[in-house]
Each structure stands twice: as C-alpha cells, then as structure tokens.
C-alpha atoms as a PDB file:
ATOM      1  CA  MET A   1       8.238  12.983  60.017  1.00  0.00           C
ATOM      2  CA  VAL A   2      10.689   9.669  59.402  1.00  0.00           C
ATOM      3  CA  THR A   3       7.721   7.870  58.347  1.00  0.00           C
ATOM      4  CA  ILE A   4       6.367  10.095  56.052  1.00  0.00           C
ATOM      5  CA  GLY A   5       9.844  10.645  54.297  1.00  0.00           C
ATOM      6  CA  ILE A   6      10.517   7.207  53.870  1.00  0.00           C
ATOM      7  CA  ILE A   7       6.745   6.209  52.467  1.00  0.00           C
ATOM      8  CA  ALA A   8       8.053   9.393  49.903  1.00  0.00           C
ATOM      9  CA  VAL A   9      11.417   7.727  48.888  1.00  0.00           C
ATOM     10  CA  LEU A  10       9.071   4.712  48.293  1.00  0.00           C
ATOM     11  CA  SER A  11       6.758   5.966  46.357  1.00  0.00           C
ATOM     12  CA  GLY A  12       9.263   7.889  44.072  1.00  0.00           C
ATOM     13  CA  VAL A  13      11.065   4.824  43.290  1.00  0.00           C
ATOM     14  CA  LEU A  14       7.878   2.823  42.598  1.00  0.00           C
ATOM     15  CA  LEU A  15       6.423   5.079  40.463  1.00  0.00           C
ATOM     16  CA  VAL A  16       9.721   5.387  38.726  1.00  0.00           C
ATOM     17  CA  ASN A  17       9.495   1.382  38.144  1.00  0.00           C
ATOM     18  CA  PHE A  18       5.906   1.253  36.942  1.00  0.00           C
ATOM     19  CA  SER A  19       5.994   3.596  34.336  1.00  0.00           C
ATOM     20  CA  GLY A  20       8.878   1.413  32.469  1.00  0.00           C
ATOM     21  CA  SER A  21       6.400  -1.686  33.279  1.00  0.00           C
ATOM     22  CA  ARG A  22       3.732   0.439  31.198  1.00  0.00           C
ATOM     23  CA  GLY A  23       6.182   1.530  27.998  1.00  0.00           C
ATOM     24  CA  LYS A  24       6.826  -2.533  28.347  1.00  0.00           C
ATOM     25  CA  ALA A  25       3.279  -3.393  28.156  1.00  0.00           C
ATOM     26  CA  ARG A  26       2.220  -1.127  25.486  1.00  0.00           C
ATOM     27  CA  ASP A  27       5.318  -2.353  23.128  1.00  0.00           C
ATOM     28  CA  ALA A  28       3.963  -6.542  24.041  1.00  0.00           C
ATOM     29  CA  THR A  29       0.385  -5.248  22.804  1.00  0.00           C
ATOM     30  CA  ARG A  30       2.577  -3.744  19.307  1.00  0.00           C
ATOM     31  CA  ILE A  31       4.337  -7.061  19.307  1.00  0.00           C
ATOM     32  CA  SER A  32       0.662  -8.767  19.708  1.00  0.00           C
ATOM     33  CA  ASP A  33      -0.863  -6.703  17.232  1.00  0.00           C
ATOM     34  CA  VAL A  34       1.585  -6.984  14.066  1.00  0.00           C
ATOM     35  CA  GLY A  35       1.708 -10.788  14.688  1.00  0.00           C
ATOM     36  CA  GLN A  36      -2.273 -11.336  14.551  1.00  0.00           C
ATOM     37  CA  LEU A  37      -1.779  -8.898  11.484  1.00  0.00           C
ATOM     38  CA  GLN A  38       0.744 -11.081  10.007  1.00  0.00           C
ATOM     39  CA  LEU A  39      -1.502 -14.010  10.473  1.00  0.00           C
ATOM     40  CA  ALA A  40      -4.496 -12.460   9.009  1.00  0.00           C
ATOM     41  CA  VAL A  41      -2.859 -11.479   5.774  1.00  0.00           C
ATOM     42  CA  GLN A  42      -1.144 -15.012   6.096  1.00  0.00           C
ATOM     43  CA  LEU A  43      -4.624 -16.498   5.773  1.00  0.00           C
ATOM     44  CA  TYR A  44      -6.148 -14.336   3.345  1.00  0.00           C
ATOM     45  CA  TYR A  45      -2.802 -15.547   1.434  1.00  0.00           C
ATOM     46  CA  ASP A  46      -3.648 -19.235   1.405  1.00  0.00           C
ATOM     47  CA  ARG A  47      -7.506 -18.604   0.336  1.00  0.00           C
ATOM     48  CA  CYS A  48      -6.957 -15.881  -2.470  1.00  0.00           C
ATOM     49  CA  GLY A  49      -3.230 -16.851  -3.294  1.00  0.00           C
ATOM     50  CA  GLN A  50      -1.971 -13.221  -2.816  1.00  0.00           C
ATOM     51  CA  PHE A  51      -1.590 -10.993  -0.087  1.00  0.00           C
ATOM     52  CA  PRO A  52      -4.107  -7.626   0.519  1.00  0.00           C
ATOM     53  CA  ALA A  53      -3.170  -4.387  -1.353  1.00  0.00           C
ATOM     54  CA  SER A  54      -3.871  -2.601   2.071  1.00  0.00           C
ATOM     55  CA  LEU A  55      -4.779  -2.946   5.865  1.00  0.00           C
ATOM     56  CA  SER A  56      -8.872  -2.717   5.886  1.00  0.00           C
ATOM     57  CA  ILE A  57     -11.347  -4.843   6.579  1.00  0.00           C
ATOM     58  CA  ASN A  58     -12.743  -4.758   2.868  1.00  0.00           C
ATOM     59  CA  ALA A  59      -9.567  -5.449   1.473  1.00  0.00           C
ATOM     60  CA  ASN A  60     -10.101  -8.163  -0.911  1.00  0.00           C
ATOM     61  CA  ASN A  61      -7.879  -7.552  -4.393  1.00  0.00           C
ATOM     62  CA  GLY A  62     -10.494  -9.450  -6.403  1.00  0.00           C
ATOM     63  CA  CYS A  63     -10.372 -12.366  -4.366  1.00  0.00           C
ATOM     64  CA  PRO A  64     -12.069 -15.395  -6.354  1.00  0.00           C
ATOM     65  CA  SER A  65     -13.514 -16.872  -3.400  1.00  0.00           C
ATOM     66  CA  GLY A  66     -15.070 -13.209  -2.077  1.00  0.00           C
ATOM     67  CA  ALA A  67     -13.246 -13.258   1.086  1.00  0.00           C
ATOM     68  CA  SER A  68     -11.759  -9.941   2.419  1.00  0.00           C
ATOM     69  CA  LEU A  69      -9.425  -9.452   5.120  1.00  0.00           C
ATOM     70  CA  GLY A  70     -12.138  -8.624   7.329  1.00  0.00           C
ATOM     71  CA  THR A  71     -13.293 -12.559   6.946  1.00  0.00           C
ATOM     72  CA  TYR A  72      -9.655 -13.366   9.217  1.00  0.00           C
ATOM     73  CA  ILE A  73      -9.749 -10.597  11.171  1.00  0.00           C
ATOM     74  CA  SER A  74     -12.596  -8.330  12.901  1.00  0.00           C
ATOM     75  CA  GLN A  75     -11.029  -4.929  13.311  1.00  0.00           C
ATOM     76  CA  ILE A  76      -7.562  -4.080  12.356  1.00  0.00           C
ATOM     77  CA  PRO A  77      -5.824  -2.648  15.713  1.00  0.00           C
ATOM     78  CA  THR A  78      -4.404   0.731  16.172  1.00  0.00           C
ATOM     79  CA  PRO A  79      -0.912   1.703  18.300  1.00  0.00           C
ATOM     80  CA  PRO A  80      -1.675   2.360  21.669  1.00  0.00           C
ATOM     81  CA  ASP A  81      -0.278   5.667  22.723  1.00  0.00           C
ATOM     82  CA  GLY A  82       3.322   6.427  23.678  1.00  0.00           C
ATOM     83  CA  ALA A  83       5.476   5.604  20.351  1.00  0.00           C
ATOM     84  CA  GLY A  84       3.814   8.603  18.343  1.00  0.00           C
ATOM     85  CA  GLN A  85       2.339   5.993  15.714  1.00  0.00           C
ATOM     86  CA  THR A  86      -1.470   6.476  15.041  1.00  0.00           C
ATOM     87  CA  SER A  87      -1.546   3.046  13.140  1.00  0.00           C
ATOM     88  CA  TYR A  88       0.162   0.252  11.734  1.00  0.00           C
ATOM     89  CA  ASP A  89       2.348   0.306   8.124  1.00  0.00           C
ATOM     90  CA  TYR A  90       1.647  -1.713   5.337  1.00  0.00           C
ATOM     91  CA  ALA A  91       3.492  -1.583   2.486  1.00  0.00           C
ATOM     92  CA  THR A  92       3.550  -4.442  -0.740  1.00  0.00           C
ATOM     93  CA  LEU A  93       5.630  -5.331  -3.136  1.00  0.00           C
ATOM     94  CA  THR A  94       3.645  -5.753  -6.380  1.00  0.00           C
ATOM     95  CA  THR A  95       4.393  -8.199  -9.794  1.00  0.00           C
ATOM     96  CA  SER A  96       2.333  -7.955 -12.459  1.00  0.00           C
ATOM     97  CA  GLY A  97      -0.882  -6.560 -10.481  1.00  0.00           C
ATOM     98  CA  VAL A  98      -0.044  -9.136  -8.125  1.00  0.00           C
ATOM     99  CA  VAL A  99       0.689  -8.002  -4.293  1.00  0.00           C
ATOM    100  CA  VAL A 100       3.167 -11.030  -4.176  1.00  0.00           C
ATOM    101  CA  ASN A 101       4.484  -9.472  -0.840  1.00  0.00           C
ATOM    102  CA  TYR A 102       4.126  -7.309   2.492  1.00  0.00           C
ATOM    103  CA  VAL A 103       6.447  -5.801   5.180  1.00  0.00           C
ATOM    104  CA  ILE A 104       4.247  -4.855   8.333  1.00  0.00           C
ATOM    105  CA  HIS A 105       5.897  -1.733  10.631  1.00  0.00           C
ATOM    106  CA  ALA A 106       5.553  -0.895  14.508  1.00  0.00           C
ATOM    107  CA  VAL A 107       7.406   1.782  16.101  1.00  0.00           C
ATOM    108  CA  LEU A 108       7.867   0.311  19.833  1.00  0.00           C
ATOM    109  CA  GLU A 109       8.949   2.699  22.793  1.00  0.00           C
ATOM    110  CA  GLN A 110      12.079   0.379  23.999  1.00  0.00           C
ATOM    111  CA  TYR A 111      14.170  -1.827  22.445  1.00  0.00           C
ATOM    112  CA  ASN A 112      13.017  -5.228  22.649  1.00  0.00           C
ATOM    113  CA  VAL A 113      14.740  -8.762  21.908  1.00  0.00           C
ATOM    114  CA  ALA A 114      11.668  -9.344  18.680  1.00  0.00           C
ATOM    115  CA  VAL A 115      13.220  -6.240  17.038  1.00  0.00           C
ATOM    116  CA  SER A 116      15.865  -8.792  16.388  1.00  0.00           C
ATOM    117  CA  LYS A 117      13.946 -10.889  14.869  1.00  0.00           C
ATOM    118  CA  GLY A 118      12.464  -8.719  12.283  1.00  0.00           C
ATOM    119  CA  LEU A 119      13.527  -7.437   9.556  1.00  0.00           C
ATOM    120  CA  SER A 120      17.053  -5.675   8.898  1.00  0.00           C
ATOM    121  CA  SER A 121      16.517  -3.460   6.560  1.00  0.00           C
ATOM    122  CA  MET A 122      13.203  -2.959   4.181  1.00  0.00           C
ATOM    123  CA  PRO A 123      13.757  -4.814   0.883  1.00  0.00           C
ATOM    124  CA  SER A 124      13.500  -2.805  -2.580  1.00  0.00           C
ATOM    125  CA  GLY A 125      10.766  -2.027  -4.691  1.00  0.00           C
ATOM    126  CA  TYR A 126       7.626  -1.903  -2.257  1.00  0.00           C
ATOM    127  CA  SER A 127       5.315   0.808  -1.561  1.00  0.00           C
ATOM    128  CA  ALA A 128       6.318   2.367   1.309  1.00  0.00           C
ATOM    129  CA  SER A 129       9.765   2.501   2.895  1.00  0.00           C
ATOM    130  CA  TYR A 130      10.348   2.375   6.374  1.00  0.00           C
ATOM    131  CA  THR A 131      12.874   2.204   8.749  1.00  0.00           C
ATOM    132  CA  CYS A 132      13.796  -1.608   9.674  1.00  0.00           C
ATOM    133  CA  SER A 133      16.308  -2.486  11.521  1.00  0.00           C
ATOM    134  CA  ASN A 134      16.936  -5.394  13.965  1.00  0.00           C
ATOM    135  CA  GLY A 135      20.528  -3.187  15.644  1.00  0.00           C
ATOM    136  CA  SER A 136      20.851  -3.261  19.385  1.00  0.00           C
ATOM    137  CA  SER A 137      19.171   0.534  19.828  1.00  0.00           C
ATOM    138  CA  SER A 138      16.221  -0.019  17.561  1.00  0.00           C
ATOM    139  CA  THR A 139      12.893   0.791  18.150  1.00  0.00           C
ATOM    140  CA  ASN A 140      11.736  -0.090  14.601  1.00  0.00           C
ATOM    141  CA  TYR A 141       9.894  -3.734  14.242  1.00  0.00           C
ATOM    142  CA  CYS A 142       9.269  -4.926  10.654  1.00  0.00           C
ATOM    143  CA  VAL A 143       7.935  -8.376   9.844  1.00  0.00           C
ATOM    144  CA  THR A 144       6.989  -9.887   6.102  1.00  0.00           C
ATOM    145  CA  SER A 145       5.642 -13.762   5.093  1.00  0.00           C
ATOM    146  CA  ASN A 146       9.492 -14.290   4.032  1.00  0.00           C
END
C-alpha cells in the first residue's frame, strides 16, 4: 500500500512537470517557425526587391524573376495547438504599391525570453494591427525586417 502511494505521488509530480515542458516545446516550435518564415521572406526580398504581399506559397507580387515565396519555403507552417492561433499573422507596409516592410506575429503559451527580442509595439501604417509587446508577461511575439 505504501509503495502504491509513493508511486502515485511521484507520478503526479512528474505529470505536472511534463505538461509544462510540452507547452515550452510548442512555443519553441512557434519561434522556430517564425524564424523560418522570416528567412524565406528576406530571401524573397533579396531576389525581388520587395516583400511578398501575403504568407502564401504562390505570393509573387509580380516579381521580375518569377520567383514566389514557395521558392524559399516548401510550405507555410501552422502553429501547434495550445495558444488558440490557427495561422501565423502577417501584416505589410506598402508605399507606392510596393511592400516595403512586414510584421510576423505569433502567440506563445508562456512568456519566453525570445519575446524580449521581438518588437515592443506594432508600428503604425501596416495592413493589420496585432498586439506586440516585449514585456515580462507578454506572450505576443512579433518580428520584422528592421
């Protein structure tokens, strides 16, 4: 009986620790996905002279070389379940019909030090508005080219 009680207590402690680890692993996946998207968008810019208008494999904005975002990333990743976000958000800043900047936004499950390296607020003039914060309790993670 004592042995069963000890096993039950240890199982309960381990289960609590593992559930937190799963959330951290999903957040690490989100941060990695945003980094991959950022790299693909930057490579697109290097070739086309502007950023894509959307996070779509077929996005090409009339790129003179005929490249699309799919040239640099095989599929657009989707966030893992857990934070209530079904796709990564993408907002653009357009000047004279040319996409000159972007913001990629993800919602994390827990505060992560990566948030402090993101945007502190959403700049004005973008096609959409997201909550971006690098505060100590924020779970909104945003990156941009600047």
